[in-house]
Each structure stands twice: as C-alpha cells, then as structure tokens.
Amino acid sequence: MADLSKHPCFNADARLRFGRIHLPVAPHCNVQCNFCDRKFSCVNESRPGVTASVMSPTEALAHLKKTVSERSDLSVMGIAGPGDPFANVDATLETLRLVRNDFPDMILCIATNGLGLLEHVRELAALAVSHVTVTVSAVNEDIIQQIYAWILFENRIVKGIDAARILLERQEAGIKALAGNGIIVKVNTIIIPGVNDRHVDEVSVKVAQWGADVQNCIPLLPVAGTPFGTLRQPEPSVIHAIRAAAEKRLPQMAHCSRCRADVCGLLHEKMRSPQ
Ligand code: SF4
Ligand code: SF4
C-alpha cells in the first residue's frame, strides 16, 4: 500500500526527501493548446522547449527497475506525456499495470488535459492510481476556445465553441469521477496574460465544487512560433497575487518545478535524461 504522504508534488514537506520518475510512454495528444509546440513535451505539466524520448511500456518498466536499483528515494511514478496519457490509452494503462504489479508500494500519478479521462477513472482506481493532475485553465467557453485550437473527439477534429463545451463537460465529469473514486486531484491552471489572468477565481471556485483537492497556478512560458509565443510571461508578483486570491478557494501548490515528461529525481534536482 502506497504511503500517500510521500508524494513530493502534493506534499511540500516530502519534496526534499522523495522524488518522482516520469515514464514517457504517451507521445500523442488529443488537443492542440495555443501555447504548445508539439515537438516538445506537454506544457501543461512540463517545462516548454524540452524534448522527451518515448518508451514502450516494457522499456519503461525496465528503465524504472534500473533506476530504482540505483536510487531509493523514488516514491512516485508519473505519466505526463510527452503528449496526453489518454491519447495513448493502451500504452498508459499497460505501463500502469506493469508498474503496479512489480512495485505495489509505488504512488502512481497521471497528468492529463482531461478530455479522455472519464472512461478510464474506474481502471485508474482499480490500479490504485492515487493522484491525477487535470489542466483546467478556464471554465468559460469563450475563454476556453481562445486557449485550444482544436480537440480530437470521437475521431473528429472539433473547434471553437463546440470544442470548448465538450472539453469543459469532460473535465467536469472526469474530475467528479476521480473525486468520487477517492483519487486526489490537482488542477493545473496556466496563467495566460490577457486571456485568463482575470478568470482564475472562477476556475478555482468551479474546480473546488467538482472535488479538486489542490490547485497549481503556473505562469505561461511563451514558446516561439505558437499563437501565444509573443505574449509576455506573467510577472512573479502577478502569480503571487493570483495564488493568494485562489488560496481562499483551494489549497495552492507553489513549489512546482515544471518537470519534463521523462524527469527523474527530487523536484529541485537538475533535470536529466533517462538514457
Ligand atoms: Fe505527478 Fe505532475 Fe508530480 Fe509528475 S510532476 S509526479 S505528473 S504531480
Ligand atoms: Fe501540448 Fe499538452 Fe496541450 Fe497536448 S495537452 S497540446 S501536449 S500542452
């Protein structure tokens, strides 16, 4: 049985003693965020501009075994891209099964945009996945459609207000299902100047109603060549003020280190590639 207090991302006290490893088994994505260059890892949980390798589930398990044999401080295995875990359902679930089988005490964690989450919540619970991060940067359809160029839903590309409505419904249903199954939910909210920076309070209120446990307000890191590439990164004082206001709605995470999809180690450790 995993000791949930050892998750370094959800428990600030644990971050100096326990680390996490991401297994990069999910290369594809089912949405296009306007701040994301698809050559790189999912920006919703990762630092933009860093490519991640891709592994098969069996390669990922072998890599995990090797890494765990070399260091004893890894308490969490996460899947956070380089695309979205549920746009790569087979590889994601197979990796979770393999890891759960060989590492019954390991905390399992997933980071997703939430579009493909709902159908798999029961299986996540059955595999004792205890932590899921869902990126919700807006709960207003007009703002959502500014953030996403398109979504891939039921094998077709959907844009505009229809895409916004579907994504919002799916995120709400997914988060409610996670909470209903006792899974701890973190919501990542990317702060995008001029787009959603005055909307975060509504996001915090809504996701708290849905059952989220903690929120992580992350400044946009503009990526050149993307639609939001020319925006300025929000000042630390702006992020601080947003977090202080959001704290009234939900506990805030303020120690996010923007991990890459193949990260390994303590949160403050210099990132290194797995191979
Ligand atoms: Fe989970 Fe995100 Fe922490 Fe990775 S960085 S272990 S996905 S909360
Ligand atoms: Fe990029 Fe992640 Fe958005 Fe997909 S969900 S487009 S990988 S930032």
PDB file of C-alpha atoms and ligand atoms in Angstrom:
ATOM      1  CA  MET A   1       0.000   0.000   0.000  1.00  0.00           C
ATOM      2  CA  ALA A   2       1.464   3.318  -1.052  1.00  0.00           C
ATOM      3  CA  ASP A   3       2.171   5.949   1.600  1.00  0.00           C
ATOM      4  CA  LEU A   4       0.477   8.977   0.032  1.00  0.00           C
ATOM      5  CA  SER A   5       2.307  11.426   2.284  1.00  0.00           C
ATOM      6  CA  LYS A   6       5.458  10.645   0.264  1.00  0.00           C
ATOM      7  CA  HIS A   7       4.244  12.386  -2.912  1.00  0.00           C
ATOM      8  CA  PRO A   8       6.684  15.300  -3.372  1.00  0.00           C
ATOM      9  CA  CYS A   9       4.408  17.282  -5.683  1.00  0.00           C
ATOM     10  CA  PHE A  10       1.329  17.183  -3.482  1.00  0.00           C
ATOM     11  CA  ASN A  11       3.136  17.442  -0.136  1.00  0.00           C
ATOM     12  CA  ALA A  12       5.660  20.253   0.161  1.00  0.00           C
ATOM     13  CA  ASP A  13       7.153  18.566   3.226  1.00  0.00           C
ATOM     14  CA  ALA A  14       8.051  15.473   1.187  1.00  0.00           C
ATOM     15  CA  ARG A  15       9.831  17.206  -1.654  1.00  0.00           C
ATOM     16  CA  LEU A  16      13.309  17.247  -0.161  1.00  0.00           C
ATOM     17  CA  ARG A  17      13.257  13.535   0.668  1.00  0.00           C
ATOM     18  CA  PHE A  18      11.210  11.837  -2.043  1.00  0.00           C
ATOM     19  CA  GLY A  19      11.414  12.020  -5.811  1.00  0.00           C
ATOM     20  CA  ARG A  20       9.332  11.099  -8.816  1.00  0.00           C
ATOM     21  CA  ILE A  21      10.051   9.484 -12.125  1.00  0.00           C
ATOM     22  CA  HIS A  22       8.065  10.100 -15.288  1.00  0.00           C
ATOM     23  CA  LEU A  23       7.830   7.343 -17.844  1.00  0.00           C
ATOM     24  CA  PRO A  24       7.449   8.900 -21.332  1.00  0.00           C
ATOM     25  CA  VAL A  25       5.082   6.384 -22.909  1.00  0.00           C
ATOM     26  CA  ALA A  26       2.441   8.814 -24.284  1.00  0.00           C
ATOM     27  CA  PRO A  27       3.659  10.641 -27.427  1.00  0.00           C
ATOM     28  CA  HIS A  28       0.315  11.652 -28.982  1.00  0.00           C
ATOM     29  CA  CYS A  29      -2.100  14.362 -27.922  1.00  0.00           C
ATOM     30  CA  ASN A  30      -5.833  14.774 -28.443  1.00  0.00           C
ATOM     31  CA  VAL A  31      -5.960  18.573 -28.225  1.00  0.00           C
ATOM     32  CA  GLN A  32      -3.922  21.499 -29.522  1.00  0.00           C
ATOM     33  CA  CYS A  33      -3.200  24.131 -26.903  1.00  0.00           C
ATOM     34  CA  ASN A  34      -2.219  27.506 -28.310  1.00  0.00           C
ATOM     35  CA  PHE A  35       0.896  27.628 -26.122  1.00  0.00           C
ATOM     36  CA  CYS A  36       2.209  24.215 -27.152  1.00  0.00           C
ATOM     37  CA  ASP A  37       4.733  23.286 -29.802  1.00  0.00           C
ATOM     38  CA  ARG A  38       4.060  19.613 -30.390  1.00  0.00           C
ATOM     39  CA  LYS A  39       7.761  18.908 -30.914  1.00  0.00           C
ATOM     40  CA  PHE A  40       8.146  19.208 -27.149  1.00  0.00           C
ATOM     41  CA  SER A  41       6.625  17.733 -24.012  1.00  0.00           C
ATOM     42  CA  CYS A  42       3.115  18.571 -22.803  1.00  0.00           C
ATOM     43  CA  VAL A  43       3.383  22.096 -21.463  1.00  0.00           C
ATOM     44  CA  ASN A  44       0.522  21.530 -19.051  1.00  0.00           C
ATOM     45  CA  GLU A  45       2.840  19.602 -16.741  1.00  0.00           C
ATOM     46  CA  SER A  46       6.236  20.177 -18.266  1.00  0.00           C
ATOM     47  CA  ARG A  47       8.741  22.872 -18.997  1.00  0.00           C
ATOM     48  CA  PRO A  48       8.339  24.028 -22.618  1.00  0.00           C
ATOM     49  CA  GLY A  49      11.199  23.618 -25.036  1.00  0.00           C
ATOM     50  CA  VAL A  50      12.472  20.280 -23.766  1.00  0.00           C
ATOM     51  CA  THR A  51      12.044  17.210 -25.892  1.00  0.00           C
ATOM     52  CA  ALA A  52      11.360  13.886 -24.232  1.00  0.00           C
ATOM     53  CA  SER A  53      12.179  10.429 -25.519  1.00  0.00           C
ATOM     54  CA  VAL A  54       9.361   7.907 -25.968  1.00  0.00           C
ATOM     55  CA  MET A  55       9.423   4.406 -24.496  1.00  0.00           C
ATOM     56  CA  SER A  56       7.225   1.337 -24.879  1.00  0.00           C
ATOM     57  CA  PRO A  57       5.618   0.059 -21.661  1.00  0.00           C
ATOM     58  CA  THR A  58       8.155  -2.761 -21.347  1.00  0.00           C
ATOM     59  CA  GLU A  59      11.065  -0.399 -21.994  1.00  0.00           C
ATOM     60  CA  ALA A  60       9.592   1.964 -19.411  1.00  0.00           C
ATOM     61  CA  LEU A  61       9.337  -0.813 -16.819  1.00  0.00           C
ATOM     62  CA  ALA A  62      12.934  -1.871 -17.469  1.00  0.00           C
ATOM     63  CA  HIS A  63      14.033   1.746 -17.122  1.00  0.00           C
ATOM     64  CA  LEU A  64      12.115   2.057 -13.865  1.00  0.00           C
ATOM     65  CA  LYS A  65      13.660  -1.114 -12.451  1.00  0.00           C
ATOM     66  CA  LYS A  66      17.143   0.059 -13.351  1.00  0.00           C
ATOM     67  CA  THR A  67      16.558   3.494 -11.867  1.00  0.00           C
ATOM     68  CA  VAL A  68      15.064   2.152  -8.648  1.00  0.00           C
ATOM     69  CA  SER A  69      18.067  -0.173  -8.280  1.00  0.00           C
ATOM     70  CA  GLU A  70      20.297   2.919  -8.408  1.00  0.00           C
ATOM     71  CA  ARG A  71      18.360   5.186  -6.048  1.00  0.00           C
ATOM     72  CA  SER A  72      15.963   4.507  -3.205  1.00  0.00           C
ATOM     73  CA  ASP A  73      14.188   7.846  -2.932  1.00  0.00           C
ATOM     74  CA  LEU A  74      11.675   7.498  -5.770  1.00  0.00           C
ATOM     75  CA  SER A  75       8.189   7.299  -4.282  1.00  0.00           C
ATOM     76  CA  VAL A  76       6.135   8.282  -7.359  1.00  0.00           C
ATOM     77  CA  MET A  77       5.859   7.046 -10.936  1.00  0.00           C
ATOM     78  CA  GLY A  78       4.029   9.551 -13.135  1.00  0.00           C
ATOM     79  CA  ILE A  79       2.912   9.570 -16.756  1.00  0.00           C
ATOM     80  CA  ALA A  80       2.860  13.111 -18.095  1.00  0.00           C
ATOM     81  CA  GLY A  81       3.376  12.860 -21.816  1.00  0.00           C
ATOM     82  CA  PRO A  82       5.174  13.911 -23.871  1.00  0.00           C
ATOM     83  CA  GLY A  83       1.538  14.137 -25.144  1.00  0.00           C
ATOM     84  CA  ASP A  84      -1.560  13.161 -23.187  1.00  0.00           C
ATOM     85  CA  PRO A  85      -1.811   9.805 -21.351  1.00  0.00           C
ATOM     86  CA  PHE A  86      -5.369   9.203 -22.585  1.00  0.00           C
ATOM     87  CA  ALA A  87      -4.498   9.887 -26.212  1.00  0.00           C
ATOM     88  CA  ASN A  88      -2.264   6.832 -25.710  1.00  0.00           C
ATOM     89  CA  VAL A  89      -4.612   4.753 -23.597  1.00  0.00           C
ATOM     90  CA  ASP A  90      -3.196   1.313 -24.314  1.00  0.00           C
ATOM     91  CA  ALA A  91       0.392   2.288 -23.545  1.00  0.00           C
ATOM     92  CA  THR A  92      -0.650   4.270 -20.479  1.00  0.00           C
ATOM     93  CA  LEU A  93      -2.765   1.530 -18.920  1.00  0.00           C
ATOM     94  CA  GLU A  94      -0.270  -1.188 -19.780  1.00  0.00           C
ATOM     95  CA  THR A  95       2.516   0.809 -18.135  1.00  0.00           C
ATOM     96  CA  LEU A  96       0.408   1.361 -15.030  1.00  0.00           C
ATOM     97  CA  ARG A  97      -0.391  -2.361 -14.837  1.00  0.00           C
ATOM     98  CA  LEU A  98       3.258  -3.385 -15.235  1.00  0.00           C
ATOM     99  CA  VAL A  99       4.454  -0.893 -12.649  1.00  0.00           C
ATOM    100  CA  ARG A 100       1.683  -1.684 -10.169  1.00  0.00           C
ATOM    101  CA  ASN A 101       2.466  -5.400 -10.497  1.00  0.00           C
ATOM    102  CA  ASP A 102       6.178  -5.006  -9.784  1.00  0.00           C
ATOM    103  CA  PHE A 103       6.013  -2.005  -7.438  1.00  0.00           C
ATOM    104  CA  PRO A 104       2.949  -2.416  -5.207  1.00  0.00           C
ATOM    105  CA  ASP A 105       4.098   0.390  -2.883  1.00  0.00           C
ATOM    106  CA  MET A 106       4.763   2.981  -5.550  1.00  0.00           C
ATOM    107  CA  ILE A 107       2.481   6.023  -5.775  1.00  0.00           C
ATOM    108  CA  LEU A 108       1.043   6.224  -9.301  1.00  0.00           C
ATOM    109  CA  CYS A 109       0.294   9.623 -10.798  1.00  0.00           C
ATOM    110  CA  ILE A 110      -1.125  10.859 -14.120  1.00  0.00           C
ATOM    111  CA  ALA A 111      -1.248  14.322 -15.698  1.00  0.00           C
ATOM    112  CA  THR A 112      -3.864  14.965 -18.384  1.00  0.00           C
ATOM    113  CA  ASN A 113      -5.835  17.639 -20.192  1.00  0.00           C
ATOM    114  CA  GLY A 114      -8.948  15.716 -19.089  1.00  0.00           C
ATOM    115  CA  LEU A 115     -10.541  15.140 -22.493  1.00  0.00           C
ATOM    116  CA  GLY A 116     -10.107  11.362 -22.498  1.00  0.00           C
ATOM    117  CA  LEU A 117     -10.105  10.818 -18.760  1.00  0.00           C
ATOM    118  CA  LEU A 118     -13.675   9.874 -17.810  1.00  0.00           C
ATOM    119  CA  GLU A 119     -13.880   6.383 -19.336  1.00  0.00           C
ATOM    120  CA  HIS A 120     -10.735   5.288 -17.509  1.00  0.00           C
ATOM    121  CA  VAL A 121     -11.320   6.524 -13.985  1.00  0.00           C
ATOM    122  CA  ARG A 122     -12.548   3.159 -12.712  1.00  0.00           C
ATOM    123  CA  GLU A 123      -9.500   1.405 -14.109  1.00  0.00           C
ATOM    124  CA  LEU A 124      -7.228   4.026 -12.582  1.00  0.00           C
ATOM    125  CA  ALA A 125      -8.889   3.409  -9.230  1.00  0.00           C
ATOM    126  CA  ALA A 126      -8.561  -0.365  -9.662  1.00  0.00           C
ATOM    127  CA  LEU A 127      -4.839   0.093 -10.277  1.00  0.00           C
ATOM    128  CA  ALA A 128      -4.630   2.256  -7.144  1.00  0.00           C
ATOM    129  CA  VAL A 129      -3.620   5.355  -9.063  1.00  0.00           C
ATOM    130  CA  SER A 130      -3.898   7.831  -6.216  1.00  0.00           C
ATOM    131  CA  HIS A 131      -3.059  11.202  -7.805  1.00  0.00           C
ATOM    132  CA  VAL A 132      -4.254  12.778 -11.039  1.00  0.00           C
ATOM    133  CA  THR A 133      -3.498  16.248 -12.363  1.00  0.00           C
ATOM    134  CA  VAL A 134      -6.024  17.793 -14.757  1.00  0.00           C
ATOM    135  CA  THR A 135      -5.221  21.054 -16.519  1.00  0.00           C
ATOM    136  CA  VAL A 136      -8.171  23.433 -16.316  1.00  0.00           C
ATOM    137  CA  SER A 137      -7.149  26.915 -17.386  1.00  0.00           C
ATOM    138  CA  ALA A 138     -10.681  28.221 -17.919  1.00  0.00           C
ATOM    139  CA  VAL A 139     -14.285  27.312 -17.140  1.00  0.00           C
ATOM    140  CA  ASN A 140     -15.812  29.856 -19.508  1.00  0.00           C
ATOM    141  CA  GLU A 141     -16.409  28.575 -23.034  1.00  0.00           C
ATOM    142  CA  ASP A 142     -15.379  31.849 -24.688  1.00  0.00           C
ATOM    143  CA  ILE A 143     -12.045  31.764 -22.885  1.00  0.00           C
ATOM    144  CA  ILE A 144     -11.541  28.047 -23.450  1.00  0.00           C
ATOM    145  CA  GLN A 145     -11.868  28.488 -27.194  1.00  0.00           C
ATOM    146  CA  GLN A 146      -9.090  31.088 -27.094  1.00  0.00           C
ATOM    147  CA  ILE A 147      -6.762  28.569 -25.450  1.00  0.00           C
ATOM    148  CA  TYR A 148      -7.399  25.485 -27.607  1.00  0.00           C
ATOM    149  CA  ALA A 149      -7.092  25.475 -31.406  1.00  0.00           C
ATOM    150  CA  TRP A 150      -8.925  22.157 -31.629  1.00  0.00           C
ATOM    151  CA  ILE A 151      -9.742  18.938 -29.839  1.00  0.00           C
ATOM    152  CA  LEU A 152      -9.912  15.418 -31.244  1.00  0.00           C
ATOM    153  CA  PHE A 153     -13.169  13.937 -30.009  1.00  0.00           C
ATOM    154  CA  GLU A 154     -14.817  10.730 -31.211  1.00  0.00           C
ATOM    155  CA  ASN A 155     -12.396  10.582 -34.155  1.00  0.00           C
ATOM    156  CA  ARG A 156     -13.108  14.056 -35.470  1.00  0.00           C
ATOM    157  CA  ILE A 157     -11.473  17.432 -35.059  1.00  0.00           C
ATOM    158  CA  VAL A 158     -13.763  19.869 -33.244  1.00  0.00           C
ATOM    159  CA  LYS A 159     -13.038  23.612 -32.983  1.00  0.00           C
ATOM    160  CA  GLY A 160     -14.451  26.778 -31.462  1.00  0.00           C
ATOM    161  CA  ILE A 161     -17.330  26.895 -29.027  1.00  0.00           C
ATOM    162  CA  ASP A 162     -18.268  23.240 -29.644  1.00  0.00           C
ATOM    163  CA  ALA A 163     -14.780  22.126 -28.674  1.00  0.00           C
ATOM    164  CA  ALA A 164     -14.875  24.361 -25.603  1.00  0.00           C
ATOM    165  CA  ARG A 165     -18.205  22.942 -24.482  1.00  0.00           C
ATOM    166  CA  ILE A 166     -17.103  19.321 -24.926  1.00  0.00           C
ATOM    167  CA  LEU A 167     -13.787  19.856 -23.141  1.00  0.00           C
ATOM    168  CA  LEU A 168     -15.416  21.640 -20.225  1.00  0.00           C
ATOM    169  CA  GLU A 169     -18.068  18.920 -19.832  1.00  0.00           C
ATOM    170  CA  ARG A 170     -15.421  16.206 -19.992  1.00  0.00           C
ATOM    171  CA  GLN A 171     -13.148  17.905 -17.483  1.00  0.00           C
ATOM    172  CA  GLU A 172     -16.023  18.387 -15.055  1.00  0.00           C
ATOM    173  CA  ALA A 173     -17.214  14.787 -15.392  1.00  0.00           C
ATOM    174  CA  GLY A 174     -13.663  13.447 -15.161  1.00  0.00           C
ATOM    175  CA  ILE A 175     -12.770  15.403 -12.032  1.00  0.00           C
ATOM    176  CA  LYS A 176     -16.059  14.487 -10.342  1.00  0.00           C
ATOM    177  CA  ALA A 177     -15.442  10.819 -11.150  1.00  0.00           C
ATOM    178  CA  LEU A 178     -11.895  10.993  -9.768  1.00  0.00           C
ATOM    179  CA  ALA A 179     -13.117  12.607  -6.567  1.00  0.00           C
ATOM    180  CA  GLY A 180     -15.938  10.057  -6.320  1.00  0.00           C
ATOM    181  CA  ASN A 181     -13.375   7.270  -6.515  1.00  0.00           C
ATOM    182  CA  GLY A 182     -11.207   8.752  -3.794  1.00  0.00           C
ATOM    183  CA  ILE A 183      -8.416   9.848  -6.154  1.00  0.00           C
ATOM    184  CA  ILE A 184      -6.577  13.028  -5.166  1.00  0.00           C
ATOM    185  CA  VAL A 185      -6.998  15.702  -7.840  1.00  0.00           C
ATOM    186  CA  LYS A 186      -4.639  18.544  -8.606  1.00  0.00           C
ATOM    187  CA  VAL A 187      -5.773  21.154 -11.110  1.00  0.00           C
ATOM    188  CA  ASN A 188      -3.086  22.928 -13.095  1.00  0.00           C
ATOM    189  CA  THR A 189      -4.127  26.363 -14.316  1.00  0.00           C
ATOM    190  CA  ILE A 190      -1.829  28.023 -16.840  1.00  0.00           C
ATOM    191  CA  ILE A 191      -1.921  31.801 -16.343  1.00  0.00           C
ATOM    192  CA  ILE A 192      -2.071  33.414 -19.789  1.00  0.00           C
ATOM    193  CA  PRO A 193      -1.851  37.236 -19.761  1.00  0.00           C
ATOM    194  CA  GLY A 194      -4.852  38.902 -21.372  1.00  0.00           C
ATOM    195  CA  VAL A 195      -6.635  35.573 -21.793  1.00  0.00           C
ATOM    196  CA  ASN A 196      -7.445  34.063 -18.382  1.00  0.00           C
ATOM    197  CA  ASP A 197      -5.457  36.078 -15.838  1.00  0.00           C
ATOM    198  CA  ARG A 198      -8.650  37.719 -14.543  1.00  0.00           C
ATOM    199  CA  HIS A 199     -10.612  34.473 -14.634  1.00  0.00           C
ATOM    200  CA  VAL A 200      -8.677  32.300 -12.185  1.00  0.00           C
ATOM    201  CA  ASP A 201     -11.036  32.871  -9.272  1.00  0.00           C
ATOM    202  CA  GLU A 202     -13.912  31.409 -11.307  1.00  0.00           C
ATOM    203  CA  VAL A 203     -11.727  28.414 -12.161  1.00  0.00           C
ATOM    204  CA  SER A 204     -10.806  27.874  -8.507  1.00  0.00           C
ATOM    205  CA  VAL A 205     -14.423  28.093  -7.360  1.00  0.00           C
ATOM    206  CA  LYS A 206     -15.659  25.715 -10.033  1.00  0.00           C
ATOM    207  CA  VAL A 207     -12.981  23.027  -9.720  1.00  0.00           C
ATOM    208  CA  ALA A 208     -13.341  23.095  -5.921  1.00  0.00           C
ATOM    209  CA  GLN A 209     -17.061  22.391  -6.413  1.00  0.00           C
ATOM    210  CA  TRP A 210     -16.175  19.497  -8.707  1.00  0.00           C
ATOM    211  CA  GLY A 211     -13.998  17.959  -5.975  1.00  0.00           C
ATOM    212  CA  ALA A 212     -10.431  19.077  -6.747  1.00  0.00           C
ATOM    213  CA  ASP A 213      -8.066  18.974  -3.774  1.00  0.00           C
ATOM    214  CA  VAL A 214      -5.319  21.391  -4.754  1.00  0.00           C
ATOM    215  CA  GLN A 215      -4.565  23.923  -7.478  1.00  0.00           C
ATOM    216  CA  ASN A 216      -1.296  24.785  -9.162  1.00  0.00           C
ATOM    217  CA  CYS A 217      -1.344  28.187 -10.881  1.00  0.00           C
ATOM    218  CA  ILE A 218       1.522  28.151 -13.375  1.00  0.00           C
ATOM    219  CA  PRO A 219       2.784  31.126 -15.381  1.00  0.00           C
ATOM    220  CA  LEU A 220       2.702  30.769 -19.151  1.00  0.00           C
ATOM    221  CA  LEU A 221       6.180  30.169 -20.543  1.00  0.00           C
ATOM    222  CA  PRO A 222       5.752  31.534 -24.077  1.00  0.00           C
ATOM    223  CA  VAL A 223       7.061  29.209 -26.803  1.00  0.00           C
ATOM    224  CA  ALA A 224       8.189  30.955 -30.010  1.00  0.00           C
ATOM    225  CA  GLY A 225       6.161  30.012 -33.067  1.00  0.00           C
ATOM    226  CA  THR A 226       2.976  29.198 -31.130  1.00  0.00           C
ATOM    227  CA  PRO A 227      -0.090  31.507 -31.139  1.00  0.00           C
ATOM    228  CA  PHE A 228       0.786  32.619 -27.589  1.00  0.00           C
ATOM    229  CA  GLY A 229       4.509  32.826 -28.391  1.00  0.00           C
ATOM    230  CA  THR A 230       4.587  36.631 -28.395  1.00  0.00           C
ATOM    231  CA  LEU A 231       2.829  37.074 -25.044  1.00  0.00           C
ATOM    232  CA  ARG A 232       4.889  38.164 -22.063  1.00  0.00           C
ATOM    233  CA  GLN A 233       5.434  35.753 -19.221  1.00  0.00           C
ATOM    234  CA  PRO A 234       3.398  36.933 -16.203  1.00  0.00           C
ATOM    235  CA  GLU A 235       5.445  38.702 -13.524  1.00  0.00           C
ATOM    236  CA  PRO A 236       6.077  36.738 -10.303  1.00  0.00           C
ATOM    237  CA  SER A 237       4.094  39.400  -8.409  1.00  0.00           C
ATOM    238  CA  VAL A 238       1.055  38.683 -10.611  1.00  0.00           C
ATOM    239  CA  ILE A 239       1.308  34.939  -9.982  1.00  0.00           C
ATOM    240  CA  HIS A 240       1.758  35.577  -6.276  1.00  0.00           C
ATOM    241  CA  ALA A 241      -1.399  37.720  -6.166  1.00  0.00           C
ATOM    242  CA  ILE A 242      -3.393  35.156  -8.159  1.00  0.00           C
ATOM    243  CA  ARG A 243      -2.275  32.350  -5.832  1.00  0.00           C
ATOM    244  CA  ALA A 244      -3.083  34.422  -2.752  1.00  0.00           C
ATOM    245  CA  ALA A 245      -6.624  35.026  -4.035  1.00  0.00           C
ATOM    246  CA  ALA A 246      -7.075  31.407  -5.164  1.00  0.00           C
ATOM    247  CA  GLU A 247      -5.921  30.151  -1.765  1.00  0.00           C
ATOM    248  CA  LYS A 248      -9.280  31.286  -0.396  1.00  0.00           C
ATOM    249  CA  ARG A 249     -10.945  28.678  -2.633  1.00  0.00           C
ATOM    250  CA  LEU A 250      -8.475  25.791  -2.744  1.00  0.00           C
ATOM    251  CA  PRO A 251      -5.074  24.909  -1.240  1.00  0.00           C
ATOM    252  CA  GLN A 252      -2.372  26.120  -3.611  1.00  0.00           C
ATOM    253  CA  MET A 253       0.786  24.362  -4.729  1.00  0.00           C
ATOM    254  CA  ALA A 254       3.649  26.823  -5.056  1.00  0.00           C
ATOM    255  CA  HIS A 255       6.660  24.516  -5.473  1.00  0.00           C
ATOM    256  CA  CYS A 256       6.011  23.185  -8.992  1.00  0.00           C
ATOM    257  CA  SER A 257       9.264  22.675 -10.872  1.00  0.00           C
ATOM    258  CA  ARG A 258       7.750  22.171 -14.351  1.00  0.00           C
ATOM    259  CA  CYS A 259       9.022  18.630 -14.943  1.00  0.00           C
ATOM    260  CA  ARG A 260       9.779  17.125 -18.296  1.00  0.00           C
ATOM    261  CA  ALA A 261       7.936  14.004 -19.423  1.00  0.00           C
ATOM    262  CA  ASP A 262      10.992  11.850 -18.709  1.00  0.00           C
ATOM    263  CA  VAL A 263      12.087  13.538 -15.488  1.00  0.00           C
ATOM    264  CA  CYS A 264      13.643  11.595 -12.636  1.00  0.00           C
ATOM    265  CA  GLY A 265      14.657  12.663  -9.159  1.00  0.00           C
ATOM    266  CA  LEU A 266      13.853  15.172  -6.435  1.00  0.00           C
ATOM    267  CA  LEU A 267      11.894  18.247  -7.502  1.00  0.00           C
ATOM    268  CA  HIS A 268      14.864  20.584  -7.026  1.00  0.00           C
ATOM    269  CA  GLU A 269      17.377  18.275  -8.721  1.00  0.00           C
ATOM    270  CA  LYS A 270      18.794  19.280 -12.073  1.00  0.00           C
ATOM    271  CA  MET A 271      16.765  17.518 -14.757  1.00  0.00           C
ATOM    272  CA  ARG A 272      18.486  14.740 -16.593  1.00  0.00           C
ATOM    273  CA  SER A 273      17.565  12.478 -19.448  1.00  0.00           C
ATOM    274  CA  PRO A 274      16.846   8.804 -18.714  1.00  0.00           C
ATOM    275  CA  GLN A 275      19.174   7.425 -21.368  1.00  0.00           C
TER     276      GLN A 275
HETATM  277 FE1  SF4 B   1       2.541  13.685 -10.835  1.00  0.00          FE
HETATM  278 FE2  SF4 B   1       2.931  16.026 -12.004  1.00  0.00          FE
HETATM  279 FE3  SF4 B   1       4.396  15.367  -9.899  1.00  0.00          FE
HETATM  280 FE4  SF4 B   1       4.771  14.169 -12.233  1.00  0.00          FE
HETATM  281  S1  SF4 B   1       5.172  16.313 -11.776  1.00  0.00           S
HETATM  282  S2  SF4 B   1       4.674  13.160 -10.275  1.00  0.00           S
HETATM  283  S3  SF4 B   1       2.671  14.048 -13.022  1.00  0.00           S
HETATM  284  S4  SF4 B   1       2.167  15.725  -9.937  1.00  0.00           S
HETATM  285 FE1  SF4 B   2       0.597  20.242 -25.844  1.00  0.00          FE
HETATM  286 FE2  SF4 B   2      -0.092  19.117 -23.516  1.00  0.00          FE
HETATM  287 FE3  SF4 B   2      -1.761  20.845 -24.732  1.00  0.00          FE
HETATM  288 FE4  SF4 B   2      -1.365  18.409 -25.736  1.00  0.00          FE
HETATM  289  S1  SF4 B   2      -2.334  18.899 -23.759  1.00  0.00           S
HETATM  290  S2  SF4 B   2      -1.383  20.322 -26.898  1.00  0.00           S
HETATM  291  S3  SF4 B   2       0.834  18.066 -25.334  1.00  0.00           S
HETATM  292  S4  SF4 B   2       0.276  21.327 -23.870  1.00  0.00           S
END
